[in-house]
Short mmCIF file of N, CA, C and O in Angstrom, two decimals:
data_model
loop_
_atom_site.label_atom_id
_atom_site.label_comp_id
_atom_site.label_asym_id
_atom_site.label_seq_id
_atom_site.Cartn_x
_atom_site.Cartn_y
_atom_site.Cartn_z
N UNK A 95 -19.43 -11.60 -1.07
CA UNK A 95 -18.48 -12.12 -0.11
C UNK A 95 -17.12 -11.44 -0.34
O UNK A 95 -16.63 -11.35 -1.45
N UNK A 96 -16.51 -10.99 0.74
CA UNK A 96 -15.22 -10.31 0.68
C UNK A 96 -14.10 -11.36 0.66
O UNK A 96 -14.08 -12.27 1.49
N UNK A 97 -13.19 -11.25 -0.31
CA UNK A 97 -12.05 -12.15 -0.42
C UNK A 97 -10.78 -11.34 -0.61
O UNK A 97 -10.80 -10.21 -1.10
N UNK A 98 -9.67 -11.97 -0.22
CA UNK A 98 -8.34 -11.37 -0.35
C UNK A 98 -7.52 -12.22 -1.30
O UNK A 98 -7.48 -13.44 -1.17
N UNK A 99 -6.87 -11.57 -2.25
CA UNK A 99 -5.96 -12.25 -3.16
C UNK A 99 -4.62 -11.55 -3.11
O UNK A 99 -4.54 -10.33 -2.98
N UNK A 100 -3.55 -12.34 -3.23
CA UNK A 100 -2.20 -11.80 -3.18
C UNK A 100 -1.60 -11.76 -4.58
O UNK A 100 -1.84 -12.65 -5.40
N UNK A 101 -0.83 -10.71 -4.82
CA UNK A 101 0.00 -10.57 -6.02
C UNK A 101 -0.76 -10.64 -7.34
O UNK A 101 -0.26 -11.18 -8.32
N UNK A 102 -1.96 -10.06 -7.36
CA UNK A 102 -2.71 -9.92 -8.62
C UNK A 102 -2.10 -8.76 -9.38
O UNK A 102 -1.85 -7.70 -8.82
N UNK A 103 -1.86 -8.96 -10.67
CA UNK A 103 -1.25 -7.90 -11.49
C UNK A 103 -2.20 -7.57 -12.65
O UNK A 103 -1.91 -7.85 -13.80
N UNK A 104 -3.34 -6.98 -12.30
CA UNK A 104 -4.36 -6.66 -13.28
C UNK A 104 -4.37 -5.15 -13.55
O UNK A 104 -4.76 -4.36 -12.69
N UNK A 105 -3.92 -4.77 -14.72
CA UNK A 105 -3.79 -3.36 -15.09
C UNK A 105 -5.13 -2.64 -15.02
O UNK A 105 -5.22 -1.52 -14.52
N UNK A 106 -6.18 -3.28 -15.56
CA UNK A 106 -7.50 -2.63 -15.58
C UNK A 106 -8.00 -2.36 -14.17
O UNK A 106 -8.54 -1.27 -13.89
N UNK A 107 -7.83 -3.31 -13.27
CA UNK A 107 -8.26 -3.11 -11.88
C UNK A 107 -7.44 -2.01 -11.21
O UNK A 107 -7.99 -1.16 -10.51
N UNK A 108 -6.15 -2.04 -11.43
CA UNK A 108 -5.24 -1.04 -10.86
C UNK A 108 -5.67 0.36 -11.28
O UNK A 108 -5.83 1.26 -10.45
N UNK A 109 -5.90 0.54 -12.58
CA UNK A 109 -6.31 1.85 -13.09
C UNK A 109 -7.71 2.24 -12.63
O UNK A 109 -7.97 3.41 -12.33
N UNK A 110 -8.61 1.27 -12.54
CA UNK A 110 -9.95 1.54 -12.04
C UNK A 110 -9.89 2.10 -10.61
O UNK A 110 -10.56 3.08 -10.29
N UNK A 111 -9.06 1.48 -9.77
CA UNK A 111 -8.94 1.94 -8.39
C UNK A 111 -8.38 3.36 -8.33
O UNK A 111 -8.88 4.20 -7.57
N UNK A 112 -7.36 3.64 -9.11
CA UNK A 112 -6.79 4.99 -9.14
C UNK A 112 -7.86 6.01 -9.53
O UNK A 112 -7.97 7.07 -8.91
N UNK A 113 -8.64 5.68 -10.54
CA UNK A 113 -9.71 6.59 -10.96
C UNK A 113 -10.78 6.74 -9.88
O UNK A 113 -11.29 7.83 -9.66
N UNK A 114 -11.09 5.65 -9.19
CA UNK A 114 -12.19 5.67 -8.21
C UNK A 114 -11.92 6.63 -7.06
O UNK A 114 -12.86 7.15 -6.46
N UNK A 115 -10.64 6.86 -6.74
CA UNK A 115 -10.32 7.76 -5.63
C UNK A 115 -9.81 9.12 -6.13
O UNK A 115 -9.33 9.94 -5.34
N UNK A 116 -9.91 9.35 -7.43
CA UNK A 116 -9.56 10.66 -7.98
C UNK A 116 -8.09 10.86 -8.24
O UNK A 116 -7.65 12.00 -8.45
N UNK A 117 -7.30 9.78 -8.25
CA UNK A 117 -5.87 9.93 -8.51
C UNK A 117 -5.55 9.91 -10.00
O UNK A 117 -4.45 10.26 -10.41
N UNK A 118 -6.50 9.46 -10.82
CA UNK A 118 -6.28 9.38 -12.25
C UNK A 118 -5.48 8.14 -12.63
O UNK A 118 -4.47 7.84 -12.02
N UNK A 119 -5.96 7.43 -13.63
CA UNK A 119 -5.29 6.21 -14.08
C UNK A 119 -4.01 6.55 -14.83
O UNK A 119 -3.91 7.62 -15.43
N UNK A 120 -3.08 5.63 -14.82
CA UNK A 120 -1.86 5.75 -15.60
C UNK A 120 -2.09 5.14 -16.98
O UNK A 120 -3.05 4.41 -17.19
N UNK A 121 -1.17 5.40 -17.88
CA UNK A 121 -1.19 4.67 -19.14
C UNK A 121 -0.92 3.20 -18.82
O UNK A 121 -0.22 2.89 -17.86
N UNK A 122 -1.45 2.30 -19.61
CA UNK A 122 -1.33 0.87 -19.33
C UNK A 122 0.11 0.41 -19.18
O UNK A 122 0.42 -0.39 -18.30
N UNK A 123 1.02 0.95 -20.00
CA UNK A 123 2.43 0.54 -19.92
C UNK A 123 3.04 0.93 -18.57
O UNK A 123 3.86 0.20 -18.01
N UNK A 124 2.64 2.10 -18.08
CA UNK A 124 3.15 2.57 -16.79
C UNK A 124 2.61 1.68 -15.67
O UNK A 124 3.36 1.24 -14.79
N UNK A 125 1.32 1.39 -15.71
CA UNK A 125 0.73 0.52 -14.69
C UNK A 125 1.34 -0.87 -14.72
O UNK A 125 1.62 -1.46 -13.67
N UNK A 126 1.56 -1.40 -15.92
CA UNK A 126 2.17 -2.73 -16.04
C UNK A 126 3.55 -2.76 -15.39
O UNK A 126 3.87 -3.67 -14.63
N UNK A 127 4.36 -1.75 -15.68
CA UNK A 127 5.71 -1.71 -15.10
C UNK A 127 5.64 -1.56 -13.58
O UNK A 127 6.40 -2.19 -12.85
N UNK A 128 4.72 -0.72 -13.09
CA UNK A 128 4.56 -0.56 -11.64
C UNK A 128 4.19 -1.89 -11.00
O UNK A 128 4.77 -2.28 -9.97
N UNK A 129 3.26 -2.60 -11.59
CA UNK A 129 2.84 -3.89 -11.04
C UNK A 129 3.95 -4.93 -11.13
O UNK A 129 4.17 -5.71 -10.21
N UNK A 130 4.67 -4.93 -12.24
CA UNK A 130 5.78 -5.88 -12.41
C UNK A 130 6.89 -5.64 -11.39
O UNK A 130 7.60 -6.57 -11.01
N UNK A 131 7.04 -4.40 -10.95
CA UNK A 131 8.09 -4.07 -10.00
C UNK A 131 7.60 -4.04 -8.55
O UNK A 131 8.31 -3.55 -7.67
N UNK A 132 6.43 -4.57 -8.32
CA UNK A 132 5.87 -4.66 -6.98
C UNK A 132 6.35 -5.95 -6.33
O UNK A 132 6.25 -7.03 -6.93
N UNK A 133 6.87 -5.84 -5.12
CA UNK A 133 7.33 -7.03 -4.41
C UNK A 133 6.15 -7.88 -3.94
O UNK A 133 6.16 -9.11 -4.07
N UNK A 134 5.14 -7.24 -3.37
CA UNK A 134 4.00 -7.96 -2.80
C UNK A 134 2.78 -7.04 -2.85
O UNK A 134 2.90 -5.84 -2.62
N UNK A 135 1.62 -7.62 -3.16
CA UNK A 135 0.40 -6.81 -3.17
C UNK A 135 -0.78 -7.61 -2.63
O UNK A 135 -0.77 -8.84 -2.61
N UNK A 136 -1.77 -6.85 -2.21
CA UNK A 136 -3.01 -7.41 -1.67
C UNK A 136 -4.16 -6.76 -2.42
O UNK A 136 -4.23 -5.52 -2.51
N UNK A 137 -5.05 -7.57 -2.98
CA UNK A 137 -6.25 -7.08 -3.64
C UNK A 137 -7.45 -7.61 -2.87
O UNK A 137 -7.50 -8.78 -2.50
N UNK A 138 -8.43 -6.74 -2.63
CA UNK A 138 -9.64 -7.12 -1.91
C UNK A 138 -10.80 -7.05 -2.90
O UNK A 138 -10.95 -6.07 -3.63
N UNK A 139 -11.62 -8.10 -2.87
CA UNK A 139 -12.77 -8.19 -3.78
C UNK A 139 -14.06 -8.38 -3.00
O UNK A 139 -14.07 -9.03 -1.96
N UNK A 140 -15.11 -7.79 -3.53
CA UNK A 140 -16.47 -8.10 -3.09
C UNK A 140 -17.06 -8.91 -4.23
O UNK A 140 -17.33 -8.38 -5.31
N UNK A 141 -17.22 -10.19 -4.00
CA UNK A 141 -17.50 -11.16 -5.07
C UNK A 141 -16.36 -11.04 -6.08
O UNK A 141 -15.24 -11.26 -5.73
N UNK A 142 -16.64 -10.65 -7.31
CA UNK A 142 -15.57 -10.54 -8.32
C UNK A 142 -15.16 -9.10 -8.59
O UNK A 142 -14.38 -8.83 -9.50
N UNK A 143 -15.68 -8.15 -7.81
CA UNK A 143 -15.39 -6.73 -8.03
C UNK A 143 -14.27 -6.27 -7.12
O UNK A 143 -14.34 -6.41 -5.90
N UNK A 144 -13.22 -5.67 -7.71
CA UNK A 144 -12.11 -5.13 -6.93
C UNK A 144 -12.61 -3.93 -6.12
O UNK A 144 -13.29 -3.06 -6.65
N UNK A 145 -12.27 -3.92 -4.82
CA UNK A 145 -12.71 -2.80 -3.98
C UNK A 145 -11.56 -2.19 -3.18
O UNK A 145 -11.71 -1.13 -2.59
N UNK A 146 -10.40 -2.87 -3.16
CA UNK A 146 -9.27 -2.34 -2.41
C UNK A 146 -7.96 -2.96 -2.85
O UNK A 146 -7.93 -4.04 -3.44
N UNK A 147 -6.88 -2.24 -2.54
CA UNK A 147 -5.56 -2.68 -3.00
C UNK A 147 -4.48 -1.99 -2.18
O UNK A 147 -4.66 -0.86 -1.70
N UNK A 148 -3.37 -2.66 -2.01
CA UNK A 148 -2.18 -2.07 -1.40
C UNK A 148 -0.97 -2.89 -1.82
O UNK A 148 -1.08 -4.06 -2.16
N UNK A 149 0.21 -2.26 -1.80
CA UNK A 149 1.40 -2.98 -2.24
C UNK A 149 2.64 -2.56 -1.47
O UNK A 149 2.68 -1.51 -0.85
N UNK A 150 3.63 -3.44 -1.52
CA UNK A 150 4.96 -3.21 -0.96
C UNK A 150 5.95 -3.13 -2.11
O UNK A 150 5.97 -4.01 -2.98
N UNK A 151 6.78 -2.10 -2.07
CA UNK A 151 7.87 -1.99 -3.04
C UNK A 151 9.16 -1.77 -2.25
O UNK A 151 9.12 -1.26 -1.13
N UNK A 152 10.28 -2.17 -2.81
CA UNK A 152 11.55 -1.95 -2.13
C UNK A 152 12.52 -3.08 -2.35
O UNK A 152 12.28 -4.00 -3.13
N UNK A 153 13.64 -3.02 -1.62
CA UNK A 153 14.72 -3.99 -1.82
C UNK A 153 14.59 -5.23 -0.92
O UNK A 153 15.40 -6.14 -1.03
N UNK A 154 13.63 -5.26 -0.04
CA UNK A 154 13.28 -6.38 0.86
C UNK A 154 14.27 -6.63 2.00
O UNK A 154 14.02 -7.49 2.83
N UNK A 155 15.35 -5.91 2.07
CA UNK A 155 16.33 -6.17 3.12
C UNK A 155 16.67 -4.92 3.93
O UNK A 155 16.84 -4.98 5.14
N UNK A 156 16.77 -3.77 3.28
CA UNK A 156 17.07 -2.51 3.99
C UNK A 156 15.86 -1.59 4.04
O UNK A 156 15.58 -1.01 5.09
N UNK A 157 15.16 -1.45 2.90
CA UNK A 157 14.08 -0.49 2.81
C UNK A 157 12.87 -1.08 2.08
O UNK A 157 13.02 -1.71 1.03
N UNK A 158 11.70 -0.82 2.63
CA UNK A 158 10.44 -1.16 1.97
C UNK A 158 9.52 0.05 2.08
O UNK A 158 9.67 0.87 2.99
N UNK A 159 8.59 0.12 1.17
CA UNK A 159 7.67 1.24 1.12
C UNK A 159 6.27 0.70 0.90
O UNK A 159 6.03 -0.07 -0.05
N UNK A 160 5.36 1.04 1.78
CA UNK A 160 3.95 0.69 1.60
C UNK A 160 3.35 1.76 0.71
O UNK A 160 3.46 2.95 0.99
N UNK A 161 2.73 1.31 -0.36
CA UNK A 161 2.29 2.26 -1.38
C UNK A 161 0.91 1.90 -1.91
O UNK A 161 0.51 0.73 -1.90
N UNK A 162 0.21 2.91 -2.40
CA UNK A 162 -1.07 2.74 -3.09
C UNK A 162 -2.12 2.00 -2.26
O UNK A 162 -2.74 1.05 -2.73
N UNK A 163 -2.32 2.43 -1.04
CA UNK A 163 -3.43 1.88 -0.26
C UNK A 163 -4.68 2.56 -0.79
O UNK A 163 -4.89 3.76 -0.59
N UNK A 164 -5.49 1.81 -1.50
CA UNK A 164 -6.66 2.37 -2.18
C UNK A 164 -7.90 1.56 -1.81
O UNK A 164 -7.88 0.32 -1.90
N UNK A 165 -8.95 2.24 -1.42
CA UNK A 165 -10.24 1.61 -1.17
C UNK A 165 -11.29 2.42 -1.92
O UNK A 165 -11.36 3.65 -1.78
N UNK A 166 -12.10 1.74 -2.72
CA UNK A 166 -13.18 2.39 -3.46
C UNK A 166 -14.03 3.19 -2.45
O UNK A 166 -14.35 2.67 -1.38
N UNK A 167 -14.37 4.44 -2.76
CA UNK A 167 -15.06 5.29 -1.80
C UNK A 167 -16.28 4.66 -1.13
O UNK A 167 -16.48 4.81 0.08
N UNK A 168 -17.10 3.92 -1.86
CA UNK A 168 -18.30 3.33 -1.25
C UNK A 168 -17.98 2.23 -0.24
O UNK A 168 -18.85 1.80 0.51
N UNK A 169 -16.71 1.78 -0.20
CA UNK A 169 -16.29 0.75 0.75
C UNK A 169 -15.39 1.31 1.85
O UNK A 169 -14.94 0.56 2.72
N UNK A 170 -15.12 2.60 1.82
CA UNK A 170 -14.28 3.20 2.85
C UNK A 170 -15.01 3.20 4.19
O UNK A 170 -16.24 3.20 4.23
N UNK A 171 -14.23 3.17 5.26
CA UNK A 171 -14.76 3.13 6.63
C UNK A 171 -15.50 1.83 6.93
O UNK A 171 -16.41 1.80 7.74
N UNK A 172 -15.11 0.74 6.23
CA UNK A 172 -15.69 -0.58 6.46
C UNK A 172 -14.62 -1.62 6.75
O UNK A 172 -14.81 -2.80 6.54
N UNK A 173 -13.44 -1.15 7.20
CA UNK A 173 -12.32 -2.00 7.60
C UNK A 173 -11.59 -2.67 6.43
O UNK A 173 -10.76 -3.55 6.64
N UNK A 174 -11.85 -2.25 5.20
CA UNK A 174 -11.15 -2.81 4.04
C UNK A 174 -9.68 -2.37 4.08
O UNK A 174 -8.77 -3.17 3.88
N UNK A 175 -9.44 -1.10 4.37
CA UNK A 175 -8.07 -0.59 4.49
C UNK A 175 -7.31 -1.30 5.60
O UNK A 175 -6.12 -1.60 5.47
N UNK A 176 -8.00 -1.60 6.68
CA UNK A 176 -7.37 -2.35 7.79
C UNK A 176 -6.99 -3.75 7.34
O UNK A 176 -5.90 -4.23 7.68
N UNK A 177 -7.85 -4.40 6.57
CA UNK A 177 -7.52 -5.73 6.04
C UNK A 177 -6.25 -5.67 5.19
O UNK A 177 -5.37 -6.51 5.32
N UNK A 178 -6.18 -4.66 4.34
CA UNK A 178 -5.01 -4.50 3.46
C UNK A 178 -3.76 -4.29 4.30
O UNK A 178 -2.74 -4.97 4.11
N UNK A 179 -3.82 -3.36 5.22
CA UNK A 179 -2.65 -3.06 6.04
C UNK A 179 -2.22 -4.25 6.88
O UNK A 179 -1.02 -4.50 7.03
N UNK A 180 -3.16 -5.00 7.44
CA UNK A 180 -2.79 -6.17 8.23
C UNK A 180 -2.00 -7.17 7.40
O UNK A 180 -1.00 -7.73 7.86
N UNK A 181 -2.43 -7.41 6.16
CA UNK A 181 -1.70 -8.34 5.28
C UNK A 181 -0.32 -7.80 4.94
O UNK A 181 0.66 -8.55 4.93
N UNK A 182 -0.21 -6.51 4.66
CA UNK A 182 1.08 -5.92 4.33
C UNK A 182 2.02 -5.95 5.53
O UNK A 182 3.20 -6.29 5.39
N UNK A 183 1.51 -5.67 6.70
CA UNK A 183 2.34 -5.70 7.91
C UNK A 183 2.77 -7.13 8.21
O UNK A 183 3.91 -7.36 8.65
N UNK A 184 1.91 -8.11 7.96
CA UNK A 184 2.32 -9.51 8.13
C UNK A 184 3.52 -9.83 7.24
O UNK A 184 4.47 -10.50 7.66
N UNK A 185 3.50 -9.35 6.00
CA UNK A 185 4.61 -9.58 5.07
C UNK A 185 5.86 -8.86 5.56
O UNK A 185 6.96 -9.40 5.50
N UNK A 186 5.70 -7.64 6.07
CA UNK A 186 6.83 -6.89 6.62
C UNK A 186 7.46 -7.67 7.78
O UNK A 186 8.69 -7.77 7.89
N UNK A 187 6.64 -8.23 8.64
CA UNK A 187 7.15 -9.01 9.78
C UNK A 187 7.96 -10.22 9.31
O UNK A 187 8.98 -10.57 9.91
N UNK A 188 7.53 -10.84 8.21
CA UNK A 188 8.31 -11.94 7.64
C UNK A 188 9.68 -11.44 7.18
O UNK A 188 10.70 -12.07 7.43
N UNK A 189 9.69 -10.30 6.50
CA UNK A 189 10.95 -9.73 6.01
C UNK A 189 11.87 -9.33 7.15
O UNK A 189 13.09 -9.48 7.06
N UNK A 190 11.31 -8.85 8.24
CA UNK A 190 12.10 -8.41 9.38
C UNK A 190 12.79 -9.58 10.09
O UNK A 190 13.73 -9.37 10.84
N UNK A 191 12.39 -10.80 9.81
CA UNK A 191 13.08 -11.96 10.38
C UNK A 191 14.50 -12.05 9.80
O UNK A 191 15.41 -12.49 10.49
N UNK A 192 14.67 -11.63 8.56
CA UNK A 192 15.99 -11.65 7.93
C UNK A 192 16.82 -10.44 8.37
O UNK A 192 18.02 -10.56 8.56
N UNK A 193 16.17 -9.28 8.49
CA UNK A 193 16.87 -8.08 8.95
C UNK A 193 15.92 -7.30 9.85
O UNK A 193 15.05 -6.57 9.36
N UNK A 194 16.08 -7.43 11.17
CA UNK A 194 15.18 -6.73 12.09
C UNK A 194 15.26 -5.21 11.97
O UNK A 194 14.39 -4.51 12.48
N UNK A 195 16.28 -4.69 11.29
CA UNK A 195 16.44 -3.25 11.14
C UNK A 195 15.85 -2.73 9.83
O UNK A 195 16.04 -1.56 9.50
N UNK A 196 15.15 -3.57 9.10
CA UNK A 196 14.47 -3.15 7.88
C UNK A 196 13.64 -1.90 8.17
O UNK A 196 12.89 -1.88 9.15
N UNK A 197 13.80 -0.88 7.35
CA UNK A 197 13.00 0.34 7.51
C UNK A 197 11.82 0.29 6.55
O UNK A 197 11.99 0.00 5.37
N UNK A 198 10.65 0.61 7.09
CA UNK A 198 9.42 0.57 6.29
C UNK A 198 8.80 1.97 6.31
O UNK A 198 8.53 2.51 7.38
N UNK A 199 8.61 2.51 5.14
CA UNK A 199 8.09 3.86 4.98
C UNK A 199 6.73 3.83 4.29
O UNK A 199 6.37 2.86 3.63
N UNK A 200 6.01 4.93 4.43
CA UNK A 200 4.81 5.16 3.64
C UNK A 200 4.56 6.65 3.57
O UNK A 200 5.05 7.41 4.41
N UNK A 201 3.82 7.05 2.59
CA UNK A 201 3.40 8.44 2.48
C UNK A 201 1.89 8.49 2.66
O UNK A 201 1.16 8.05 1.78
N UNK A 202 1.44 8.96 3.79
CA UNK A 202 0.00 9.01 4.06
C UNK A 202 -0.63 10.17 3.29
O UNK A 202 -0.07 11.25 3.21
N UNK A 203 -1.79 9.91 2.73
CA UNK A 203 -2.56 11.00 2.14
C UNK A 203 -2.95 11.96 3.26
O UNK A 203 -3.17 11.54 4.40
N UNK A 204 -3.03 13.21 2.92
CA UNK A 204 -3.36 14.24 3.91
C UNK A 204 -4.66 13.87 4.63
O UNK A 204 -5.66 13.53 4.00
N UNK A 205 -4.60 13.91 5.95
CA UNK A 205 -5.77 13.59 6.76
C UNK A 205 -5.91 12.12 7.13
O UNK A 205 -6.79 11.75 7.89
N UNK A 206 -5.04 11.27 6.59
CA UNK A 206 -5.11 9.82 6.86
C UNK A 206 -4.04 9.35 7.84
O UNK A 206 -3.91 8.16 8.11
N UNK A 207 -3.29 10.29 8.40
CA UNK A 207 -2.18 9.93 9.29
C UNK A 207 -2.63 9.07 10.47
O UNK A 207 -1.95 8.11 10.84
N UNK A 208 -3.77 9.40 11.06
CA UNK A 208 -4.23 8.66 12.24
C UNK A 208 -4.52 7.19 11.92
O UNK A 208 -4.30 6.32 12.75
N UNK A 209 -4.99 6.92 10.72
CA UNK A 209 -5.22 5.54 10.30
C UNK A 209 -3.92 4.73 10.41
O UNK A 209 -3.91 3.63 10.96
N UNK A 210 -2.83 5.28 9.91
CA UNK A 210 -1.56 4.57 9.90
C UNK A 210 -0.92 4.47 11.28
O UNK A 210 -0.15 3.54 11.53
N UNK A 211 -1.26 5.37 12.16
CA UNK A 211 -0.74 5.29 13.53
C UNK A 211 -1.22 4.02 14.23
O UNK A 211 -0.52 3.49 15.09
N UNK A 212 -2.37 3.50 13.83
CA UNK A 212 -2.88 2.25 14.41
C UNK A 212 -1.97 1.06 14.08
O UNK A 212 -2.05 0.02 14.71
N UNK A 213 -1.12 1.23 13.09
CA UNK A 213 -0.20 0.17 12.67
C UNK A 213 1.23 0.49 13.07
O UNK A 213 2.18 -0.04 12.50
N UNK A 214 1.40 1.37 14.05
CA UNK A 214 2.70 1.74 14.61
C UNK A 214 3.54 2.64 13.72
O UNK A 214 4.75 2.70 13.88
N UNK A 215 2.93 3.35 12.80
CA UNK A 215 3.67 4.35 12.03
C UNK A 215 3.67 5.66 12.81
O UNK A 215 2.75 5.95 13.55
N UNK A 216 4.75 6.40 12.64
CA UNK A 216 4.89 7.68 13.33
C UNK A 216 5.07 8.78 12.30
O UNK A 216 5.44 8.53 11.15
N UNK A 217 4.81 9.99 12.73
CA UNK A 217 5.11 11.15 11.89
C UNK A 217 6.57 11.50 12.14
O UNK A 217 6.96 11.76 13.28
N UNK A 218 7.37 11.46 11.12
CA UNK A 218 8.82 11.62 11.26
C UNK A 218 9.20 12.90 11.98
O UNK A 218 10.09 12.88 12.82
N UNK A 219 8.56 14.00 11.67
CA UNK A 219 8.94 15.28 12.25
C UNK A 219 8.85 15.27 13.77
O UNK A 219 9.62 15.92 14.46
N UNK A 220 7.90 14.51 14.29
CA UNK A 220 7.69 14.49 15.74
C UNK A 220 8.76 13.70 16.48
O UNK A 220 8.82 13.71 17.68
N UNK A 221 9.60 12.99 15.76
CA UNK A 221 10.65 12.19 16.38
C UNK A 221 12.03 12.64 15.91
O UNK A 221 12.97 11.86 15.83
N UNK A 222 12.12 13.92 15.56
CA UNK A 222 13.38 14.53 15.12
C UNK A 222 14.04 13.80 13.96
O UNK A 222 15.25 13.75 13.84
N UNK A 223 13.23 13.23 13.07
CA UNK A 223 13.75 12.55 11.90
C UNK A 223 13.62 13.39 10.64
O UNK A 223 14.05 12.97 9.59
N UNK A 224 13.00 14.53 10.75
CA UNK A 224 12.77 15.36 9.57
C UNK A 224 11.50 14.93 8.86
O UNK A 224 11.01 13.83 9.05
N UNK A 225 10.94 15.83 8.05
CA UNK A 225 9.68 15.52 7.37
C UNK A 225 9.89 14.53 6.25
O UNK A 225 10.97 14.45 5.66
N UNK A 226 8.84 13.77 5.94
CA UNK A 226 8.87 12.98 4.71
C UNK A 226 8.88 13.96 3.54
O UNK A 226 8.31 15.04 3.62
N UNK A 227 9.57 13.61 2.49
CA UNK A 227 9.69 14.54 1.37
C UNK A 227 9.49 13.79 0.06
O UNK A 227 9.62 12.57 0.01
N UNK A 228 9.17 14.53 -0.96
CA UNK A 228 8.95 13.96 -2.29
C UNK A 228 9.69 14.79 -3.33
O UNK A 228 9.74 16.03 -3.21
N UNK A 229 10.28 14.16 -4.30
CA UNK A 229 10.98 14.84 -5.38
C UNK A 229 9.94 15.46 -6.32
O UNK A 229 9.02 14.78 -6.79
N UNK A 230 10.06 16.72 -6.59
CA UNK A 230 9.07 17.43 -7.40
C UNK A 230 9.53 17.63 -8.84
O UNK A 230 8.72 17.91 -9.71
N UNK A 231 10.81 17.49 -9.13
CA UNK A 231 11.38 17.80 -10.44
C UNK A 231 10.90 17.08 -11.56
O UNK A 231 10.34 16.66 -12.30
#
């Protein structure tokens, strides 16, 4: 049975998911700090097994960032990512009641842009906003 849990901070599950999609697990201390600094998260389980995860990080009033949308490969293309995004967008809508101008960003993995377009995300370059960028240093 598929269930959704909010704000689970399980280091082992977090690292398992990173490994499952080839991103590589972090050291436990790094994962703990990342989870502790997460504003809101959604974990999806099949019975007691973690199969998906996503989180919101940010200041909750001006800027938020949707991060780490992860679905175990054997569960991809089964609407698990959609479940995660719907819960995260619901939380964003709550935050936007306080500031309707809250900006919400995400960095889509290459080839996943169309998935996020279903949730009203745009590619910045196409709207004269400049490309999304990442610090490499």
